[in-house]
Amino acid sequence: MEEKKNLRRQDALDYHSKGRPGKIEVVTTKETATQRDLSLAYSPGVAEPCLAIAQNPEDVYTYTAKGNLVAVISNGTAVLGLGDIGPEAGKPVMEGKGVLFKIYSDIDVFDIELNTKNVDEFVRTVKILEPTFGGVNLEDIKAPECFEIEDRLRKELKIPVMHDDQHGTAIISGAALLNALEIVGKKISEVRFVISGAGAAAISCTKMYVNLGARKENITMFDKDGTICLERDNIFDIQREFAVEKSISMVDAVKGADVFIGLSAANVLSQDMVRSMGDNPIVFAMANPSPEISYEDATAARPDIIMATGRSDYPNQVNNVLGFPYIFRGALDVRATGINEAMKMAATYALAELAKEPVPDIVTIAYNEKNLSFGRNYIIPKPMDPRLLTKVAPAVAKAAMESGLATQPIEDWEAYEQVLAKRLGQDNQLTRAIVNKAKKDPKKVVFADAESQAVLKAVQQVWDEGICEPILLGNQTKIRQLIKEDRLELEGIQIIDPRSEEAKSLADEFASAFYEKRKRRGISPADAQQFMLRRTYFGAMMVETGKADCLISGLTRNYPDTIRPSLQIIGRREGISKVCGMYILLTKKGPLFLSDTTVNFNPTVEELVEITELTANSVESMGVKPRIALLTYSNFGTADGEDAEKMRKATAILRGKHPDWVVEGEMQAHLAFNTDLVKQQYPFSDLAEEGANVLIFPNLSAANIAYNLLKEVGDLEYIGPVLLGLKKPVHVLQLGSSVREIVNMVAIAVTQAQEIR
């Protein structure tokens, strides 16, 4: 199935306007529940840090958020591919940049949109804001003003300043270039470049390549008016550094060239031009959303090409998110007074080296690549690589120290990397990994509750994103009316009404097969016919017979009524005696996996062992190493009783069967997370260093109560219940599931179907 590339306009508008408008909010980081808390937060308690900072200005980093606060500042004159649309229209982009800072490097952002095109006014405004921020990220400012603004601010401010549009692409493409040249066995000092584009990003990229060893006499640069050459009188001063003597056509310049760098417009590079390049040509076509030449055309023209684009749907994506979050993280953590060339180069080399290291499972799962390794189709890390924070940020911090810009040097690098690792959980990474994996090999998903507005909206999203090929069960007239009312675009999606005349032959086929399965379990032919009028049974038979790969149901039905048809028709996997339900809670510290939350009322020791094994194997399939805690009211024999003894025995069996697993119990719930207390009281525990991420409960009551309390009180996003142990993926939605929750469940189901051979 071909993935739909374009987001629906209304979806984008709804996303930004739903609930609290915009994408960001300010939250408190200290207690505010009592009058004493408020007295400490404001008057009179706030006077003490004020006086301390007045006496020693550096204490502002101790008592305020300055050290982790970056300003994303723009005047809206060069917004994405939209051009000069003004500061208000640019604000959604700046908020989005703040989101990326937060999720990738845990940096807080205030976005600031300035209503001025005057360089002096811009610089003056940012300069007087310096006391507020630990760093400044300049964004979407047109050339040539962006060059002067950044240059002046870097000289006049004592905090890190970077114009990401310039340097982000330079840093990431520089890393890609180093690795591409290594693969083809060419020296950067000897290769010939053609640069298509002469704006902020192109100039900065070219400067980076020169710093990496490229020679200016081997570079020919073009803009929309032709060659950047001394014969022209309409080039910027900053472009003159790369101006050649005389004009030349791009067609002629490309002949025999080793490297083509595109930061311009779509379709300026033809297949014939690519064919004319030297051996093993390197083409970075980075115009977005349409590159200078398509990936398909470029690779068809030259099988020996190394190709990179700015797009996520092809190998070697040059994405600025590989750079700016980690560059600022490293700069902030040593309180650097700026961001210099040494720090940018350090980021470039760190990215290049990271691409040569073995790729973690969570990355290969996210991109559905079994053998993702350094080579022509993998010359830079993937944006979802969790190692980026712990590799790039320390490299930048070290460069700041070595070049004299660090005011608070780091002494214990191992401890620093541990702090970085703890800054971000894997919640966003896990969700993105699951969705991305699903999109790589979409499956047919049948929706038993298609007469639901929430389900149809979720179907629209998974259809648009290419997660699956939906099949809708229900009354066609009702479904089409709901599609029309919500202005959905679901033309071409199959709709089946099991009660309709059109579906009769299929229903008869399913009834016959169901009768054969259940005739010795009290089912008559007439019963089988009646069961096939029910969408849960009809949908389960579609999956069983291979007409669909997954079933999503339950939104309008109770759990037992929905799971029963799947148990009767699809059945448990070979060797599995019990199915179980797992919830995934997405917390700031990473995902928590809770089991069994939906199926087994009071499992035996043997059943608990099987539930734990099913859960751990599912967690591993998502690229997460399970750290398992079997929970009850007792800590390692401090109390007896049925549940304590049951969890104690299950733990012993699991540790014997799986000596390489991190599995611990029996233990109280708080010990699963309080590693300091565990080290103090139970230093022998496997969970003494890192807390648990898989929680196993003694019975359904305990599991369900814990899940619902955590979800509601913690205001956490969740995925589930994920049904484990069936031969094929079936998932039962909770009543009232949101569109987002349904989409996540569909993605889980598709990834499970991908594992079935």
PDB file of C-alpha atoms in Angstrom, residues 386-515:
ATOM      1  CA  PRO A 386      18.958   7.234  21.871  1.00  0.00           C
ATOM      2  CA  ARG A 387      22.779   7.428  21.956  1.00  0.00           C
ATOM      3  CA  LEU A 388      22.861  10.856  20.313  1.00  0.00           C
ATOM      4  CA  LEU A 389      22.432  12.687  23.607  1.00  0.00           C
ATOM      5  CA  THR A 390      25.222  10.793  25.376  1.00  0.00           C
ATOM      6  CA  LYS A 391      27.617  10.964  22.391  1.00  0.00           C
ATOM      7  CA  VAL A 392      27.199  14.414  20.886  1.00  0.00           C
ATOM      8  CA  ALA A 393      26.585  16.526  23.995  1.00  0.00           C
ATOM      9  CA  PRO A 394      29.766  15.338  25.790  1.00  0.00           C
ATOM     10  CA  ALA A 395      31.814  15.890  22.615  1.00  0.00           C
ATOM     11  CA  VAL A 396      30.553  19.471  22.412  1.00  0.00           C
ATOM     12  CA  ALA A 397      31.154  20.033  26.124  1.00  0.00           C
ATOM     13  CA  LYS A 398      34.742  18.752  25.845  1.00  0.00           C
ATOM     14  CA  ALA A 399      35.395  21.014  22.858  1.00  0.00           C
ATOM     15  CA  ALA A 400      34.083  23.998  24.807  1.00  0.00           C
ATOM     16  CA  MET A 401      36.446  23.163  27.653  1.00  0.00           C
ATOM     17  CA  GLU A 402      39.450  22.608  25.385  1.00  0.00           C
ATOM     18  CA  SER A 403      38.829  25.849  23.474  1.00  0.00           C
ATOM     19  CA  GLY A 404      38.442  27.930  26.616  1.00  0.00           C
ATOM     20  CA  LEU A 405      34.699  28.728  26.450  1.00  0.00           C
ATOM     21  CA  ALA A 406      33.583  26.558  29.378  1.00  0.00           C
ATOM     22  CA  THR A 407      33.083  28.339  32.699  1.00  0.00           C
ATOM     23  CA  GLN A 408      31.984  25.215  34.601  1.00  0.00           C
ATOM     24  CA  PRO A 409      34.125  22.297  33.400  1.00  0.00           C
ATOM     25  CA  ILE A 410      32.953  18.715  33.795  1.00  0.00           C
ATOM     26  CA  GLU A 411      35.291  16.466  35.773  1.00  0.00           C
ATOM     27  CA  ASP A 412      33.457  13.139  35.988  1.00  0.00           C
ATOM     28  CA  TRP A 413      32.463  12.200  32.437  1.00  0.00           C
ATOM     29  CA  GLU A 414      30.962   8.873  33.405  1.00  0.00           C
ATOM     30  CA  ALA A 415      28.673  10.588  35.896  1.00  0.00           C
ATOM     31  CA  TYR A 416      27.798  13.226  33.297  1.00  0.00           C
ATOM     32  CA  GLU A 417      26.739  10.568  30.787  1.00  0.00           C
ATOM     33  CA  GLN A 418      24.570   8.950  33.447  1.00  0.00           C
ATOM     34  CA  VAL A 419      22.899  12.305  34.112  1.00  0.00           C
ATOM     35  CA  LEU A 420      22.266  12.721  30.382  1.00  0.00           C
ATOM     36  CA  ALA A 421      20.821   9.220  30.094  1.00  0.00           C
ATOM     37  CA  LYS A 422      18.384   9.935  32.918  1.00  0.00           C
ATOM     38  CA  ARG A 423      17.226  13.238  31.440  1.00  0.00           C
ATOM     39  CA  LEU A 424      15.017  11.550  28.896  1.00  0.00           C
ATOM     40  CA  GLY A 425      12.809   8.527  29.209  1.00  0.00           C
ATOM     41  CA  GLN A 426      12.022   6.353  26.219  1.00  0.00           C
ATOM     42  CA  ASP A 427       8.314   7.224  26.054  1.00  0.00           C
ATOM     43  CA  ASN A 428       8.415   9.327  22.902  1.00  0.00           C
ATOM     44  CA  GLN A 429      11.111   7.131  21.388  1.00  0.00           C
ATOM     45  CA  LEU A 430       9.073   4.004  22.010  1.00  0.00           C
ATOM     46  CA  THR A 431       5.896   5.385  20.427  1.00  0.00           C
ATOM     47  CA  ARG A 432       7.778   6.710  17.413  1.00  0.00           C
ATOM     48  CA  ALA A 433       9.644   3.411  17.058  1.00  0.00           C
ATOM     49  CA  ILE A 434       6.413   1.423  17.050  1.00  0.00           C
ATOM     50  CA  VAL A 435       4.701   3.712  14.530  1.00  0.00           C
ATOM     51  CA  ASN A 436       7.731   3.877  12.245  1.00  0.00           C
ATOM     52  CA  LYS A 437       8.122   0.118  12.276  1.00  0.00           C
ATOM     53  CA  ALA A 438       4.451  -0.324  11.415  1.00  0.00           C
ATOM     54  CA  LYS A 439       4.746   2.070   8.459  1.00  0.00           C
ATOM     55  CA  LYS A 440       7.607   0.077   6.953  1.00  0.00           C
ATOM     56  CA  ASP A 441       5.377  -2.965   6.328  1.00  0.00           C
ATOM     57  CA  PRO A 442       1.701  -2.032   6.757  1.00  0.00           C
ATOM     58  CA  LYS A 443      -0.840  -4.810   7.271  1.00  0.00           C
ATOM     59  CA  LYS A 444      -4.584  -5.246   6.816  1.00  0.00           C
ATOM     60  CA  VAL A 445      -6.433  -4.298  10.002  1.00  0.00           C
ATOM     61  CA  VAL A 446     -10.138  -5.002  10.422  1.00  0.00           C
ATOM     62  CA  PHE A 447     -12.061  -2.629  12.708  1.00  0.00           C
ATOM     63  CA  ALA A 448     -15.099  -4.273  14.316  1.00  0.00           C
ATOM     64  CA  ASP A 449     -16.466  -0.988  15.674  1.00  0.00           C
ATOM     65  CA  ALA A 450     -16.411   1.208  12.589  1.00  0.00           C
ATOM     66  CA  GLU A 451     -19.765   2.809  13.476  1.00  0.00           C
ATOM     67  CA  SER A 452     -17.819   4.982  15.917  1.00  0.00           C
ATOM     68  CA  GLN A 453     -16.639   8.521  15.336  1.00  0.00           C
ATOM     69  CA  ALA A 454     -13.412   7.949  17.299  1.00  0.00           C
ATOM     70  CA  VAL A 455     -12.605   4.786  15.354  1.00  0.00           C
ATOM     71  CA  LEU A 456     -13.196   6.474  11.992  1.00  0.00           C
ATOM     72  CA  LYS A 457     -10.983   9.419  12.946  1.00  0.00           C
ATOM     73  CA  ALA A 458      -8.273   6.982  13.993  1.00  0.00           C
ATOM     74  CA  VAL A 459      -8.739   5.092  10.721  1.00  0.00           C
ATOM     75  CA  GLN A 460      -8.196   8.353   8.847  1.00  0.00           C
ATOM     76  CA  GLN A 461      -4.911   8.882  10.670  1.00  0.00           C
ATOM     77  CA  VAL A 462      -3.532   5.371  10.233  1.00  0.00           C
ATOM     78  CA  TRP A 463      -4.594   5.442   6.574  1.00  0.00           C
ATOM     79  CA  ASP A 464      -2.943   8.828   5.968  1.00  0.00           C
ATOM     80  CA  GLU A 465       0.260   7.774   7.726  1.00  0.00           C
ATOM     81  CA  GLY A 466       0.469   4.445   5.938  1.00  0.00           C
ATOM     82  CA  ILE A 467       0.343   2.416   9.145  1.00  0.00           C
ATOM     83  CA  CYS A 468      -2.186  -0.068   7.822  1.00  0.00           C
ATOM     84  CA  GLU A 469      -4.806  -0.881   5.217  1.00  0.00           C
ATOM     85  CA  PRO A 470      -8.109  -0.543   7.124  1.00  0.00           C
ATOM     86  CA  ILE A 471     -11.198  -2.724   6.656  1.00  0.00           C
ATOM     87  CA  LEU A 472     -14.352  -1.376   8.297  1.00  0.00           C
ATOM     88  CA  LEU A 473     -17.141  -3.574   9.695  1.00  0.00           C
ATOM     89  CA  GLY A 474     -20.612  -2.167  10.196  1.00  0.00           C
ATOM     90  CA  ASN A 475     -23.627  -0.663   8.514  1.00  0.00           C
ATOM     91  CA  GLN A 476     -22.392   0.985   5.331  1.00  0.00           C
ATOM     92  CA  THR A 477     -25.001   3.746   5.330  1.00  0.00           C
ATOM     93  CA  LYS A 478     -24.235   4.714   8.923  1.00  0.00           C
ATOM     94  CA  ILE A 479     -20.472   4.592   8.393  1.00  0.00           C
ATOM     95  CA  ARG A 480     -20.618   6.702   5.231  1.00  0.00           C
ATOM     96  CA  GLN A 481     -22.835   9.246   6.992  1.00  0.00           C
ATOM     97  CA  LEU A 482     -20.304   9.567   9.829  1.00  0.00           C
ATOM     98  CA  ILE A 483     -17.487   9.946   7.281  1.00  0.00           C
ATOM     99  CA  LYS A 484     -19.439  12.727   5.569  1.00  0.00           C
ATOM    100  CA  GLU A 485     -20.316  14.519   8.828  1.00  0.00           C
ATOM    101  CA  ASP A 486     -16.674  14.563   9.958  1.00  0.00           C
ATOM    102  CA  ARG A 487     -15.394  15.460   6.485  1.00  0.00           C
ATOM    103  CA  LEU A 488     -13.086  12.472   6.454  1.00  0.00           C
ATOM    104  CA  GLU A 489     -11.332  11.302   3.308  1.00  0.00           C
ATOM    105  CA  LEU A 490     -11.738   7.531   3.323  1.00  0.00           C
ATOM    106  CA  GLU A 491     -12.670   6.918  -0.282  1.00  0.00           C
ATOM    107  CA  GLY A 492     -11.526   3.488  -1.419  1.00  0.00           C
ATOM    108  CA  ILE A 493     -11.470   1.852   2.021  1.00  0.00           C
ATOM    109  CA  GLN A 494     -13.343  -1.447   2.170  1.00  0.00           C
ATOM    110  CA  ILE A 495     -16.570  -1.454   4.222  1.00  0.00           C
ATOM    111  CA  ILE A 496     -18.270  -4.770   5.024  1.00  0.00           C
ATOM    112  CA  ASP A 497     -21.635  -5.222   6.726  1.00  0.00           C
ATOM    113  CA  PRO A 498     -21.786  -8.851   7.947  1.00  0.00           C
ATOM    114  CA  ARG A 499     -25.595  -8.627   7.908  1.00  0.00           C
ATOM    115  CA  SER A 500     -25.808  -7.452   4.299  1.00  0.00           C
ATOM    116  CA  GLU A 501     -26.674  -9.526   1.265  1.00  0.00           C
ATOM    117  CA  GLU A 502     -23.300  -8.628  -0.304  1.00  0.00           C
ATOM    118  CA  ALA A 503     -21.474 -10.299   2.575  1.00  0.00           C
ATOM    119  CA  LYS A 504     -23.667 -13.404   2.717  1.00  0.00           C
ATOM    120  CA  SER A 505     -21.340 -15.731   0.820  1.00  0.00           C
ATOM    121  CA  LEU A 506     -18.390 -14.681   2.979  1.00  0.00           C
ATOM    122  CA  ALA A 507     -20.487 -15.051   6.136  1.00  0.00           C
ATOM    123  CA  ASP A 508     -21.551 -18.541   5.021  1.00  0.00           C
ATOM    124  CA  GLU A 509     -17.919 -19.479   4.415  1.00  0.00           C
ATOM    125  CA  PHE A 510     -16.958 -18.204   7.866  1.00  0.00           C
ATOM    126  CA  ALA A 511     -19.926 -19.944   9.525  1.00  0.00           C
ATOM    127  CA  SER A 512     -18.940 -23.280   7.980  1.00  0.00           C
ATOM    128  CA  ALA A 513     -15.344 -22.899   9.175  1.00  0.00           C
ATOM    129  CA  PHE A 514     -16.481 -21.816  12.650  1.00  0.00           C
ATOM    130  CA  TYR A 515     -18.823 -24.777  12.918  1.00  0.00           C
TER     131      TYR A 515
END
